[in-house]
Coordinates of C-alpha atoms in Angstrom, one line a residue:
X98 CA 21.7 -25.6 -35.8
X99 CA 20.3 -24.0 -39.0
X100 CA 17.7 -21.2 -38.7
X101 CA 15.4 -20.1 -41.5
X102 CA 13.1 -17.1 -41.7
X103 CA 9.5 -17.2 -40.7
X104 CA 6.8 -15.4 -42.8
X105 CA 4.9 -14.3 -39.6
X106 CA 7.7 -11.8 -38.9
X107 CA 7.7 -10.0 -42.3
X108 CA 6.3 -6.9 -40.6
X109 CA 9.6 -6.6 -38.8
X110 CA 11.0 -4.9 -41.9
X111 CA 8.7 -1.9 -41.4
X112 CA 10.7 -0.9 -38.3
X113 CA 12.9 2.0 -39.5
X114 CA 16.0 3.9 -38.8
X115 CA 18.0 3.4 -35.6
X116 CA 15.2 1.2 -34.2
X117 CA 15.9 -1.3 -37.0
X118 CA 19.6 -1.4 -36.3
X119 CA 19.2 -1.8 -32.5
X120 CA 16.5 -4.5 -33.0
X121 CA 18.8 -6.3 -35.3
X122 CA 21.6 -6.5 -32.8
X123 CA 19.3 -7.6 -30.0
X124 CA 17.9 -10.3 -32.2
X125 CA 21.4 -11.5 -33.1
X126 CA 22.5 -11.5 -29.5
X127 CA 19.6 -13.5 -28.2
X128 CA 19.6 -16.0 -31.0
X129 CA 23.3 -16.5 -30.5
X130 CA 22.7 -17.2 -26.8
X131 CA 19.9 -19.6 -27.6
X132 CA 22.0 -21.4 -30.2
X133 CA 24.7 -21.9 -27.7
X134 CA 22.3 -23.1 -25.0
X135 CA 20.8 -25.7 -27.4
X136 CA 24.2 -27.2 -28.3
X137 CA 26.0 -27.2 -24.9
X138 CA 25.7 -29.7 -22.0
X139 CA 26.9 -33.1 -21.0
X140 CA 25.8 -36.5 -19.8
X141 CA 27.0 -39.0 -17.1
X142 CA 27.9 -42.6 -17.7
X143 CA 24.6 -44.1 -16.4
X144 CA 22.4 -42.2 -18.8
X145 CA 20.3 -40.8 -15.9
X146 CA 22.2 -37.8 -14.7
X147 CA 21.6 -34.8 -16.9
X148 CA 24.7 -33.7 -18.9
X149 CA 24.1 -30.0 -18.6
X150 CA 21.3 -27.5 -17.8
X151 CA 19.1 -26.3 -20.6
X152 CA 19.7 -22.6 -20.9
X153 CA 16.9 -21.4 -23.2
X154 CA 14.4 -20.4 -20.5
X155 CA 17.0 -18.3 -18.6
X156 CA 18.0 -16.4 -21.8
X157 CA 14.5 -15.0 -22.3
X158 CA 14.1 -11.2 -22.4
X159 CA 12.4 -9.6 -19.3
X160 CA 8.8 -10.8 -18.9
X161 CA 9.2 -13.8 -21.1
X162 CA 9.4 -17.4 -19.8
X163 CA 10.2 -20.6 -21.5
X164 CA 11.7 -18.9 -24.6
X165 CA 12.2 -21.5 -27.4
X166 CA 14.2 -21.4 -30.6
X167 CA 12.2 -19.4 -33.2
X168 CA 13.0 -18.5 -36.8
X169 CA 14.3 -14.9 -37.1
X170 CA 13.0 -12.5 -39.7
X171 CA 14.8 -11.2 -42.8
X172 CA 16.1 -7.7 -42.3
X173 CA 17.8 -5.3 -44.7
X174 CA 20.9 -5.0 -42.4
X175 CA 21.2 -8.6 -41.2
X176 CA 24.2 -10.4 -42.8
X177 CA 23.0 -12.9 -45.4
X178 CA 19.7 -11.2 -46.5
X179 CA 18.7 -12.4 -50.0
X180 CA 16.8 -10.6 -52.7
X181 CA 14.9 -11.9 -55.7
X182 CA 17.4 -13.4 -58.1
X183 CA 20.2 -13.9 -55.6
X184 CA 22.1 -17.2 -55.5
X185 CA 20.7 -19.6 -53.0
X186 CA 22.7 -19.5 -49.7
X187 CA 23.3 -23.3 -49.7
X188 CA 24.0 -23.7 -53.4
X189 CA 27.3 -25.6 -54.0
X190 CA 27.7 -24.5 -57.6
X191 CA 30.4 -21.9 -56.8
X192 CA 32.3 -24.0 -54.3
X193 CA 34.6 -25.5 -57.0
X194 CA 37.9 -23.6 -56.7
X195 CA 36.8 -21.1 -54.2
X196 CA 38.0 -21.2 -50.6
X197 CA 35.3 -21.3 -48.0
X198 CA 35.4 -17.8 -46.4
X199 CA 34.0 -16.6 -43.0
X200 CA 33.8 -12.9 -42.1
X201 CA 32.7 -10.7 -39.2
X202 CA 32.5 -7.0 -38.4
X203 CA 34.3 -5.0 -35.8
X204 CA 34.4 -1.2 -35.0
X205 CA 37.7 -0.6 -36.8
X206 CA 38.4 -3.8 -38.7
X207 CA 36.7 -6.3 -40.9
X208 CA 38.0 -9.9 -40.4
X209 CA 38.0 -12.5 -43.2
X210 CA 39.1 -16.2 -42.7
X211 CA 39.9 -18.2 -45.8
X212 CA 39.5 -21.8 -44.7
X213 CA 42.2 -23.8 -46.5
X214 CA 44.2 -26.5 -44.6
X215 CA 47.9 -26.9 -45.2
X216 CA 47.9 -24.1 -47.8
X217 CA 50.9 -23.3 -50.1
X218 CA 51.7 -20.5 -52.6
X219 CA 49.5 -18.1 -50.6
X220 CA 49.0 -14.7 -52.3
X221 CA 46.9 -11.8 -50.9
X222 CA 46.6 -8.8 -53.3
X223 CA 44.9 -6.0 -51.4
X224 CA 43.9 -2.5 -52.3
X225 CA 41.5 0.0 -50.8
X226 CA 38.5 -1.5 -52.6
X227 CA 39.2 -5.1 -53.3
X228 CA 41.1 -8.2 -52.2
X229 CA 42.2 -11.1 -54.5
X230 CA 43.2 -14.2 -52.5
X231 CA 44.8 -17.3 -54.1
X232 CA 46.7 -20.4 -52.8
X233 CA 46.9 -24.2 -53.2
X234 CA 45.3 -26.6 -50.8
X235 CA 46.8 -29.8 -49.4
X236 CA 45.9 -31.7 -52.6
X237 CA 47.5 -29.1 -54.8
X238 CA 44.2 -27.7 -56.1
X239 CA 44.3 -24.0 -56.8
X240 CA 41.9 -21.8 -54.8
X241 CA 40.8 -18.3 -55.8
X242 CA 38.6 -15.7 -54.2
X243 CA 37.9 -12.2 -55.4
X244 CA 36.0 -9.8 -53.1
X245 CA 35.0 -6.2 -53.9
X246 CA 34.4 -4.6 -50.5
X247 CA 31.2 -3.0 -49.2
X248 CA 33.1 0.2 -48.5
X249 CA 36.6 1.6 -48.8
X250 CA 39.3 0.2 -46.6
X251 CA 42.8 1.3 -45.6
X252 CA 45.0 -1.3 -47.2
X253 CA 48.2 0.1 -45.7
X254 CA 46.9 -0.6 -42.1
X255 CA 45.9 -4.2 -42.7
X256 CA 47.6 -7.5 -42.2
X257 CA 47.1 -11.2 -42.4
X258 CA 48.2 -14.3 -40.4
X259 CA 48.5 -17.9 -41.5
X260 CA 47.9 -21.1 -39.6
X261 CA 47.7 -24.8 -40.6
X262 CA 43.9 -24.5 -41.0
X263 CA 43.3 -21.1 -42.5
X264 CA 44.5 -17.6 -43.5
X265 CA 43.0 -14.7 -41.6
X266 CA 43.0 -11.2 -43.1
X267 CA 42.5 -8.1 -40.9
X268 CA 41.3 -5.1 -43.0
X269 CA 41.2 -1.7 -41.5
X270 CA 38.0 0.3 -42.3
X271 CA 38.3 3.7 -43.9
X272 CA 35.6 4.9 -41.6
X273 CA 35.8 3.7 -38.0
X274 CA 32.7 2.6 -36.1
X275 CA 30.6 2.4 -39.2
X276 CA 28.8 -1.0 -39.3
X277 CA 29.1 -3.1 -42.5
X278 CA 25.8 -5.0 -43.2
X279 CA 27.6 -7.3 -45.6
X280 CA 31.2 -7.9 -46.9
X281 CA 30.6 -7.5 -50.6
X282 CA 29.7 -4.3 -52.5
X283 CA 26.9 -6.1 -54.3
X284 CA 24.0 -7.3 -52.2
X285 CA 24.6 -11.0 -53.1
X286 CA 25.7 -14.0 -51.1
X287 CA 28.1 -16.5 -52.9
X288 CA 27.8 -20.1 -51.6
X289 CA 31.4 -19.9 -50.4
X290 CA 30.9 -16.8 -48.2
X291 CA 29.3 -17.0 -44.7
X292 CA 29.1 -14.9 -41.6
X293 CA 31.2 -16.1 -38.7
X294 CA 28.4 -16.0 -36.1
X295 CA 30.8 -17.3 -33.5
X296 CA 32.7 -14.0 -33.6
X297 CA 29.9 -11.6 -34.6
X298 CA 29.5 -9.1 -31.7
X299 CA 27.2 -6.3 -30.6
X300 CA 29.6 -3.3 -30.4
X301 CA 27.6 -0.2 -31.3
X302 CA 24.6 1.8 -30.0
X303 CA 23.1 3.6 -27.1
X304 CA 22.5 1.1 -24.2
X305 CA 19.3 2.9 -23.0
X306 CA 17.7 2.9 -26.3
X307 CA 18.8 -0.7 -26.9
X308 CA 17.3 -1.8 -23.6
X309 CA 14.0 -0.2 -24.6
X310 CA 14.1 -2.1 -27.9
X311 CA 14.4 -5.4 -26.0
X312 CA 10.7 -4.9 -24.9
X313 CA 9.6 -4.3 -28.5
X314 CA 11.6 -7.3 -29.6
X315 CA 9.7 -9.5 -27.0
X316 CA 6.4 -8.2 -28.3
X317 CA 7.3 -9.3 -31.8
X318 CA 8.3 -12.7 -30.4
X319 CA 4.8 -13.3 -29.0
X320 CA 3.2 -13.1 -32.5
X321 CA 5.3 -15.9 -33.9
X322 CA 4.4 -19.6 -34.0
X323 CA 7.1 -21.4 -32.1
X324 CA 8.7 -24.7 -33.1
X325 CA 9.4 -27.6 -30.6
X326 CA 12.2 -27.4 -28.1
X327 CA 15.8 -27.8 -29.6
X328 CA 17.8 -31.0 -28.9
X329 CA 19.8 -31.3 -25.7
X330 CA 23.3 -32.7 -25.5
X331 CA 21.9 -35.8 -23.7
X332 CA 19.6 -36.8 -26.6
X333 CA 20.7 -40.0 -28.3
X334 CA 18.3 -39.6 -31.1
X335 CA 16.3 -36.7 -32.6
X336 CA 13.9 -36.0 -35.4
X337 CA 14.5 -32.9 -37.6
X338 CA 14.3 -31.8 -41.3
X339 CA 16.7 -31.4 -44.1
X340 CA 17.5 -27.8 -45.1
X341 CA 19.9 -28.5 -48.0
X342 CA 22.0 -31.3 -49.5
X343 CA 24.9 -30.4 -51.8
X344 CA 27.5 -32.7 -53.6
X345 CA 31.0 -32.4 -52.1
X346 CA 34.2 -34.4 -51.4
X347 CA 35.9 -35.6 -48.2
X348 CA 39.6 -36.2 -47.9
X349 CA 40.2 -39.2 -45.6
X350 CA 43.4 -40.9 -44.5
X351 CA 43.7 -44.6 -43.4
X352 CA 46.9 -46.3 -42.7
X353 CA 48.9 -43.4 -44.1
X354 CA 47.0 -43.6 -47.5
X355 CA 44.8 -40.6 -48.5
X356 CA 41.5 -41.2 -50.2
X357 CA 38.9 -38.8 -51.6
X358 CA 35.3 -39.8 -50.9
X359 CA 32.4 -38.5 -53.0
X360 CA 29.4 -37.5 -51.0
X361 CA 27.1 -34.8 -49.8
X362 CA 27.0 -32.0 -47.2
X363 CA 23.7 -32.0 -45.4
X364 CA 22.4 -29.1 -43.3
X365 CA 19.6 -29.8 -40.9
X366 CA 17.2 -27.6 -39.0
X367 CA 18.7 -28.9 -35.7
X368 CA 21.3 -31.5 -34.9
X369 CA 22.5 -33.5 -31.9
X370 CA 25.9 -34.2 -33.5
X371 CA 28.7 -32.1 -32.2
X372 CA 30.8 -30.5 -35.0
X373 CA 34.6 -30.6 -35.0
X374 CA 36.1 -27.5 -33.4
X375 CA 37.8 -26.1 -30.4
X376 CA 40.2 -29.0 -30.1
X377 CA 37.5 -31.6 -29.8
X378 CA 36.8 -34.2 -32.5
X379 CA 33.4 -34.3 -34.1
X380 CA 30.6 -36.8 -33.3
X381 CA 29.5 -39.7 -35.5
X382 CA 26.0 -41.1 -36.0
X383 CA 23.3 -41.8 -38.5
X384 CA 20.8 -39.9 -40.5
X385 CA 18.0 -42.3 -41.5
X386 CA 20.5 -45.2 -41.0
X387 CA 23.0 -43.5 -43.3
X388 CA 26.4 -43.2 -41.6
X389 CA 27.6 -39.6 -40.9
X390 CA 31.3 -39.7 -41.6
X391 CA 32.2 -36.1 -40.6
X392 CA 30.5 -33.1 -38.9
X393 CA 32.0 -29.7 -39.4
X394 CA 30.9 -26.2 -38.3
X395 CA 29.5 -23.7 -40.7
X396 CA 28.6 -20.4 -39.0
X397 CA 25.9 -21.3 -36.4
X398 CA 25.1 -24.6 -38.1
X399 CA 26.8 -27.9 -38.9
X400 CA 27.6 -29.7 -42.2
X401 CA 27.0 -33.5 -42.0
X402 CA 29.0 -35.5 -44.6
X403 CA 27.1 -38.6 -45.9
X404 CA 27.3 -40.6 -49.1
X405 CA 23.6 -40.9 -49.9
X406 CA 21.6 -37.8 -51.0
X407 CA 18.6 -36.6 -49.0
X408 CA 15.7 -34.5 -50.2
X409 CA 15.5 -31.0 -48.7
X410 CA 12.3 -30.5 -46.7
X411 CA 12.1 -34.2 -45.7
X412 CA 11.9 -35.2 -42.1
X413 CA 14.8 -37.4 -41.0
X414 CA 15.8 -39.3 -37.8
X415 CA 19.2 -38.7 -36.2
X416 CA 21.0 -41.2 -34.0
X417 CA 24.1 -40.4 -32.0
X418 CA 27.1 -42.7 -31.6
X419 CA 27.1 -42.5 -27.9
X420 CA 30.2 -44.6 -27.3
X421 CA 32.3 -42.1 -29.3
X422 CA 30.6 -39.1 -27.6
X423 CA 31.1 -40.5 -24.1
X424 CA 34.8 -41.3 -24.9
X425 CA 35.4 -37.7 -25.9
X426 CA 33.6 -36.5 -22.7
X427 CA 35.8 -38.7 -20.5
X428 CA 39.0 -37.5 -22.2
X429 CA 38.0 -33.8 -22.2
X430 CA 36.9 -33.7 -18.5
X431 CA 40.0 -35.7 -17.6
X432 CA 42.1 -33.1 -19.3
X433 CA 40.4 -30.3 -17.2
X434 CA 41.1 -32.3 -14.0
X435 CA 44.8 -33.0 -14.8
X436 CA 45.4 -29.5 -16.0
X437 CA 43.9 -28.0 -12.8
X438 CA 45.8 -30.3 -10.4
X439 CA 49.1 -30.0 -12.3
X440 CA 48.8 -26.2 -11.8
X441 CA 47.7 -26.4 -8.2
X442 CA 50.4 -28.9 -7.1
X443 CA 53.4 -27.8 -9.1
X444 CA 52.5 -24.6 -10.9
X445 CA 52.7 -26.3 -14.3
X446 CA 50.4 -24.4 -16.7
X447 CA 48.8 -26.1 -19.7
X448 CA 49.6 -24.4 -23.0
X449 CA 47.7 -26.8 -25.3
X450 CA 46.3 -30.3 -25.5
X451 CA 45.3 -32.9 -28.1
X452 CA 42.5 -35.5 -27.9
X453 CA 43.9 -38.3 -30.0
X454 CA 42.4 -41.5 -31.3
X455 CA 44.4 -43.7 -29.0
X456 CA 45.8 -41.4 -26.3
X457 CA 45.6 -37.8 -25.3
X458 CA 48.4 -35.3 -24.7
X459 CA 48.7 -32.2 -22.5
X460 CA 51.5 -29.7 -23.2
X461 CA 52.8 -28.3 -19.9
X462 CA 54.8 -25.1 -19.6
X463 CA 57.8 -26.8 -17.9
X464 CA 61.0 -28.2 -19.3
X465 CA 60.7 -31.4 -17.3
X466 CA 58.6 -33.4 -14.9
X467 CA 60.0 -36.0 -12.5
X468 CA 58.7 -39.5 -11.9
X469 CA 57.8 -38.6 -8.4
X470 CA 55.7 -35.6 -9.6
X471 CA 54.0 -37.8 -12.1
X472 CA 53.1 -40.4 -9.5
X473 CA 51.8 -37.8 -7.1
X474 CA 49.7 -36.2 -9.8
X475 CA 48.2 -39.5 -10.8
X476 CA 47.3 -40.4 -7.2
X477 CA 45.7 -37.0 -6.6
X478 CA 43.7 -37.2 -9.8
X479 CA 42.2 -40.5 -9.0
X480 CA 41.4 -39.4 -5.4
X481 CA 39.2 -36.7 -6.9
X482 CA 37.5 -39.3 -9.1
X483 CA 36.7 -41.5 -6.1
X484 CA 35.4 -38.5 -4.2
X485 CA 32.6 -38.1 -6.8
X486 CA 33.2 -34.4 -7.4
X487 CA 30.4 -32.8 -9.4
X488 CA 31.0 -31.1 -12.8
X489 CA 28.7 -28.2 -13.4
X490 CA 28.1 -26.2 -16.7
X491 CA 27.0 -22.6 -16.2
X492 CA 26.7 -19.3 -18.1
X493 CA 27.9 -16.0 -16.6
X494 CA 27.7 -12.4 -17.8
X495 CA 30.9 -10.9 -19.0
X496 CA 30.9 -8.4 -16.2
X497 CA 30.4 -11.0 -13.5
X498 CA 33.3 -10.8 -11.0
X499 CA 33.4 -14.6 -11.1
X500 CA 34.5 -14.6 -14.7
X501 CA 37.8 -13.0 -13.7
X502 CA 38.5 -15.9 -11.4
X503 CA 38.2 -18.7 -14.0
X504 CA 41.0 -20.3 -15.9
X505 CA 41.1 -19.0 -19.5
X506 CA 43.2 -17.3 -22.1
X507 CA 41.1 -14.2 -21.8
X508 CA 38.3 -12.6 -23.8
X509 CA 38.5 -9.9 -26.5
X510 CA 37.9 -6.4 -25.3
X511 CA 34.8 -6.1 -27.4
X512 CA 33.3 -9.5 -26.3
X513 CA 29.6 -9.5 -25.5
X514 CA 27.1 -12.1 -24.4
X515 CA 27.4 -14.8 -21.8
X516 CA 30.5 -16.8 -21.0
X517 CA 30.2 -20.6 -20.6
X518 CA 32.0 -22.0 -17.6
X519 CA 32.7 -25.7 -16.9
X520 CA 33.4 -26.0 -13.2
X521 CA 34.8 -29.0 -11.2
X522 CA 33.5 -28.2 -7.7
X523 CA 36.2 -26.9 -5.5
X524 CA 39.0 -27.6 -8.0
X525 CA 38.6 -25.7 -11.3
X526 CA 36.5 -23.3 -13.3
X527 CA 37.3 -23.0 -16.9
X528 CA 35.9 -21.4 -20.1
X529 CA 35.0 -24.2 -22.4
X530 CA 32.4 -25.1 -25.1
X531 CA 33.1 -28.9 -25.2
X532 CA 31.2 -31.9 -23.9
X533 CA 31.8 -33.1 -20.4
X534 CA 30.7 -35.7 -17.8
X535 CA 28.4 -34.4 -15.0
X536 CA 30.5 -36.0 -12.2
X537 CA 34.2 -37.0 -11.9
X538 CA 33.1 -40.6 -11.0
X539 CA 32.1 -41.0 -14.6
X540 CA 35.8 -40.8 -15.5
X541 CA 36.2 -44.2 -13.7
X542 CA 40.0 -43.9 -13.7
X543 CA 42.9 -41.9 -15.2
X544 CA 46.3 -43.4 -16.1
X545 CA 49.3 -41.1 -16.7
X546 CA 51.4 -43.0 -19.3
X547 CA 54.4 -40.8 -18.9
X548 CA 56.0 -37.6 -20.2
X549 CA 57.7 -36.9 -23.5
X550 CA 60.0 -34.1 -24.6
X551 CA 57.9 -31.3 -26.3
X552 CA 58.7 -28.0 -27.8
X553 CA 61.3 -25.8 -26.4
X554 CA 60.9 -25.7 -22.6
X555 CA 57.7 -27.7 -22.8
X556 CA 56.8 -31.2 -21.6
X557 CA 54.1 -33.4 -23.1
X558 CA 52.1 -35.4 -20.6
X559 CA 50.4 -38.5 -22.1
X560 CA 47.2 -39.9 -20.4
X561 CA 44.2 -42.2 -20.8
X562 CA 40.9 -41.7 -19.1
X563 CA 37.9 -43.9 -18.5
X564 CA 37.1 -46.7 -20.9
X565 CA 40.5 -46.2 -22.7
X566 CA 42.3 -47.3 -19.5
X567 CA 40.2 -50.5 -19.5
X568 CA 40.8 -51.2 -23.2
X569 CA 44.5 -50.6 -22.7
X570 CA 44.6 -53.0 -19.8
X571 CA 42.7 -55.6 -21.9
X572 CA 45.3 -55.3 -24.7
X573 CA 48.2 -55.5 -22.2
X574 CA 46.7 -58.6 -20.6
X575 CA 46.3 -60.3 -24.0
X576 CA 49.9 -59.5 -24.8
X577 CA 51.1 -60.9 -21.5
X578 CA 49.2 -64.2 -22.0
X579 CA 50.7 -64.6 -25.5
X580 CA 54.2 -63.9 -24.2
X581 CA 53.7 -66.4 -21.3
X582 CA 52.8 -69.0 -23.9
X583 CA 55.7 -68.2 -26.2
X584 CA 58.5 -67.8 -23.6
X585 CA 57.3 -70.6 -21.4
X586 CA 57.7 -68.6 -18.2
X587 CA 55.7 -66.2 -16.0
X588 CA 55.1 -62.5 -16.6
X589 CA 57.6 -61.4 -14.0
X590 CA 60.3 -63.2 -16.1
X591 CA 59.3 -61.9 -19.5
X592 CA 61.8 -59.0 -19.6
X593 CA 64.8 -61.2 -18.8
X594 CA 63.7 -63.9 -21.2
X595 CA 63.5 -61.3 -24.0
X596 CA 66.9 -59.9 -23.2
X597 CA 68.4 -63.5 -23.4
X598 CA 66.7 -64.0 -26.8
X599 CA 68.1 -60.7 -28.1
X600 CA 71.6 -61.6 -27.0
X601 CA 71.3 -65.0 -28.7
X602 CA 70.0 -63.4 -31.9
X603 CA 72.9 -61.0 -32.0
X604 CA 75.4 -63.8 -31.7
X605 CA 73.7 -65.8 -34.4
X606 CA 73.6 -62.9 -36.8
X607 CA 77.3 -62.2 -36.2
X608 CA 78.1 -65.9 -36.9
X609 CA 75.9 -65.9 -40.0
X610 CA 77.6 -62.8 -41.3
X611 CA 81.0 -64.4 -40.9
X612 CA 80.0 -67.5 -42.7
X613 CA 78.5 -65.5 -45.6
X614 CA 81.7 -63.6 -46.0
X615 CA 83.7 -66.8 -46.0
X616 CA 81.3 -68.3 -48.5
X617 CA 81.6 -65.3 -50.8
X618 CA 85.4 -65.5 -50.8
X619 CA 85.3 -69.3 -51.6
X620 CA 82.7 -68.7 -54.4
X621 CA 84.9 -66.2 -56.0
X622 CA 88.1 -68.3 -55.7
X623 CA 86.2 -71.3 -57.2
X624 CA 85.2 -69.3 -60.2
X625 CA 88.7 -68.0 -60.8
X626 CA 90.3 -71.5 -60.5
X627 CA 88.1 -73.2 -63.0
X628 CA 90.2 -72.9 -66.1
X629 CA 89.7 -70.1 -68.6
X630 CA 87.6 -67.3 -67.1
X631 CA 84.1 -66.9 -68.5
X632 CA 83.0 -63.4 -69.6
X633 CA 79.8 -63.7 -67.5
X634 CA 79.3 -64.8 -63.9
X635 CA 75.7 -65.3 -62.6
X636 CA 74.8 -66.2 -59.0
X637 CA 71.6 -66.1 -57.0
X638 CA 71.2 -67.0 -53.3
X639 CA 68.2 -66.9 -51.1
X640 CA 70.3 -65.7 -48.1
X641 CA 72.6 -62.7 -48.4
X642 CA 72.9 -59.0 -48.5
X643 CA 74.6 -56.2 -50.4
X644 CA 77.9 -56.8 -48.6
X645 CA 77.8 -60.5 -49.7
X646 CA 77.5 -59.5 -53.3
X647 CA 80.2 -56.8 -53.2
X648 CA 82.7 -59.2 -51.6
X649 CA 82.3 -61.6 -54.5
X650 CA 82.6 -58.7 -57.0
X651 CA 85.8 -57.5 -55.3
X652 CA 87.4 -61.0 -55.2
X653 CA 86.6 -61.9 -58.8
X654 CA 87.4 -58.5 -60.3
X655 CA 85.3 -56.8 -62.9
X656 CA 87.9 -55.7 -65.6
X657 CA 87.3 -58.7 -67.8
X658 CA 84.1 -60.3 -66.3
X659 CA 80.5 -59.1 -66.2
X660 CA 78.8 -60.2 -63.0
X661 CA 75.1 -60.4 -62.2
X662 CA 74.4 -61.3 -58.6
X663 CA 71.1 -61.4 -56.7
X664 CA 69.8 -62.3 -53.3
X665 CA 66.3 -62.9 -52.0
X666 CA 63.2 -65.0 -52.5
X667 CA 62.9 -66.0 -56.2
X668 CA 59.2 -65.5 -56.2
X669 CA 59.2 -62.1 -54.4
X670 CA 61.4 -59.1 -54.0
X671 CA 65.2 -58.9 -53.5
X672 CA 68.5 -57.2 -54.2
X673 CA 70.7 -57.3 -57.3
X674 CA 74.2 -56.1 -58.4
X675 CA 75.5 -55.7 -61.9
X676 CA 79.3 -55.2 -62.0
X677 CA 81.8 -55.1 -64.9
X678 CA 83.4 -52.7 -67.3
X679 CA 82.0 -49.2 -66.5
X680 CA 80.7 -48.5 -70.1
X681 CA 78.9 -51.9 -70.2
X682 CA 77.4 -51.5 -66.7
X683 CA 76.2 -47.9 -67.5
X684 CA 74.5 -49.1 -70.6
X685 CA 72.9 -52.3 -69.3
X686 CA 72.1 -51.3 -65.6
X687 CA 68.8 -49.5 -66.3
X688 CA 67.6 -52.2 -68.6
X689 CA 68.3 -54.9 -65.9
X690 CA 66.4 -52.8 -63.3
X691 CA 63.5 -52.5 -65.8
X692 CA 63.3 -56.3 -66.4
X693 CA 63.3 -56.9 -62.7
X694 CA 60.6 -54.2 -62.2
X695 CA 62.9 -52.5 -59.7
X696 CA 65.0 -49.4 -59.1
X697 CA 68.7 -48.9 -58.9
X698 CA 71.7 -46.6 -59.4
X699 CA 75.4 -46.9 -59.8
X700 CA 78.8 -45.5 -60.8
X701 CA 82.3 -46.7 -61.6
X702 CA 81.3 -50.1 -63.0
X703 CA 78.7 -51.1 -60.4
X704 CA 74.9 -50.8 -60.6
X705 CA 72.8 -52.1 -57.7
X706 CA 69.2 -51.8 -56.5
X707 CA 66.0 -53.4 -55.4
X708 CA 64.0 -55.8 -57.5
X709 CA 60.3 -56.5 -57.1
X710 CA 60.3 -59.6 -59.5
X711 CA 63.2 -61.9 -59.0
X712 CA 61.5 -64.4 -61.2
X713 CA 62.7 -62.4 -64.2
X714 CA 66.4 -63.3 -63.6
X715 CA 66.4 -65.6 -66.5
X716 CA 65.4 -62.8 -68.8
X717 CA 68.2 -60.7 -67.4
X718 CA 70.8 -63.4 -68.0
X719 CA 69.6 -63.8 -71.6
X720 CA 70.0 -60.0 -72.1
X721 CA 73.6 -60.1 -70.8
X722 CA 74.6 -63.1 -72.8
X723 CA 73.1 -61.6 -75.9
X724 CA 75.1 -58.4 -75.3
X725 CA 78.3 -60.4 -74.9
X726 CA 77.7 -62.3 -78.1
X727 CA 77.2 -59.1 -80.0
X728 CA 80.5 -57.8 -78.6
X729 CA 82.3 -60.9 -79.8
X730 CA 80.8 -60.6 -83.3
X731 CA 81.9 -57.0 -83.6
X732 CA 85.4 -57.9 -82.6

């Protein structure tokens, strides 16, 4: 969701001193809660059950009901404030070779995340006043960022960590517990620099004064014209406005081939499309019938990649790809259920998981899992689905005792604000921000495909949930029908029939190899017995391999004869061998490979390789005969 500033709240800047700072933090806290409430929730398979509860009303300050998303005011201490002449916050003109950078403030440290996937040649040059960051991205493009800090830092008590997606820098402040209103010394906002609102926390101030400021904050809210309610996660379409549209590129990969698409990053006032993050893939959909090919998070908002530009300020219509969304909901809720029961039944903890395109994988903290354990887990999982167990999404305060009872990796010591809990009634309670079904019956069925060896002392459990199980069954049934037709027997006999075919094939291949070897020897003997030996021997066969060609070369001998042998389809690719006197082969080998549009290598009088155009064999033969004629003339 993208928020812009409302002119009705310009008088907010007249609040001064400590009141300003406290009011700023209250505003950030409540807007953050409202943003989260507007994006979270879930929907059942029949489209009638509500996916999650709308949280906005419950997040209102005391005395306020039905609080809606509003546009917050500019404030001299709010991150991202612009002054006259500053660069527009959504301009893409400086994105070129700069790495997208997120930052947030803490009592003792300032955190910076340089977002570069699969980075190489990473260099971080840090002193007490400035950092220079450089690296290469996955495409080899050099990235460079230079930041002069808002205040002095202790470069000796700072560190960085690197992951496949980013490089995070922890910079120790020279003065602890002094808030930084911005990262840079100059009050500007480059297009590549954004506040990481997901990690921005309220960590400073007197609680009593701050509580009193909440009331003044609420009074300011009453004087503002409110916009319509934000979208819920069960909305399949939604109308909003374009905030910005900037040219950009998207790296895609299809069938192992990478391709760069030219397009635009569009930011909208609100969105119903879930951005990629937290282990869950992004949504797909349409903006005014234009396909959205990728949705990524940028601070509290989302970037929508499309290939047709849109005019900022225009109203647009969003449509969600519900099939993709519901598939992700089924897999994600299925993972929660499997994880909870694997822990309850066997004590196997989940250390990570992946929602893949075809199948999903849960990494369990156990070196092995037996077939009996797998079968028992699958049976229990599907029992819970048939029991129609509700899935509930709630928000709890950090200090709520119930938070300590839920499954999670823990919260930072300075975490503030509500905690989102996804609960499977009577089974599991887990901190999560993803999309989920509202009842386990919407999962339909779960199939555990098996286990695979994972990292050290880990086991990967592979599973399908919901519609993926039905699609897998459909593919398997189609394969079974095809095999029945080809093998001329029933499904229960397929395995034995294939084993018999494999054995027969091995015997035929063995016999064929024996015949080829015999034929190679006979071919060589025939050449040697036909009177005076020719200086050049040329042979091509459709059937054969490298061993066939080398047998002929060994039988004929290469001291006096130059041999050019090839196997394969004459109109396609194949293999070739040039054998003869070492000096001659070394000179002619690369030229032969070039004529055949292939590649090869060799030593000690033999040069062999692959050819992509066997039809050029006549040109190779002409080259070799020409070389032999030149040698005779010189002699």
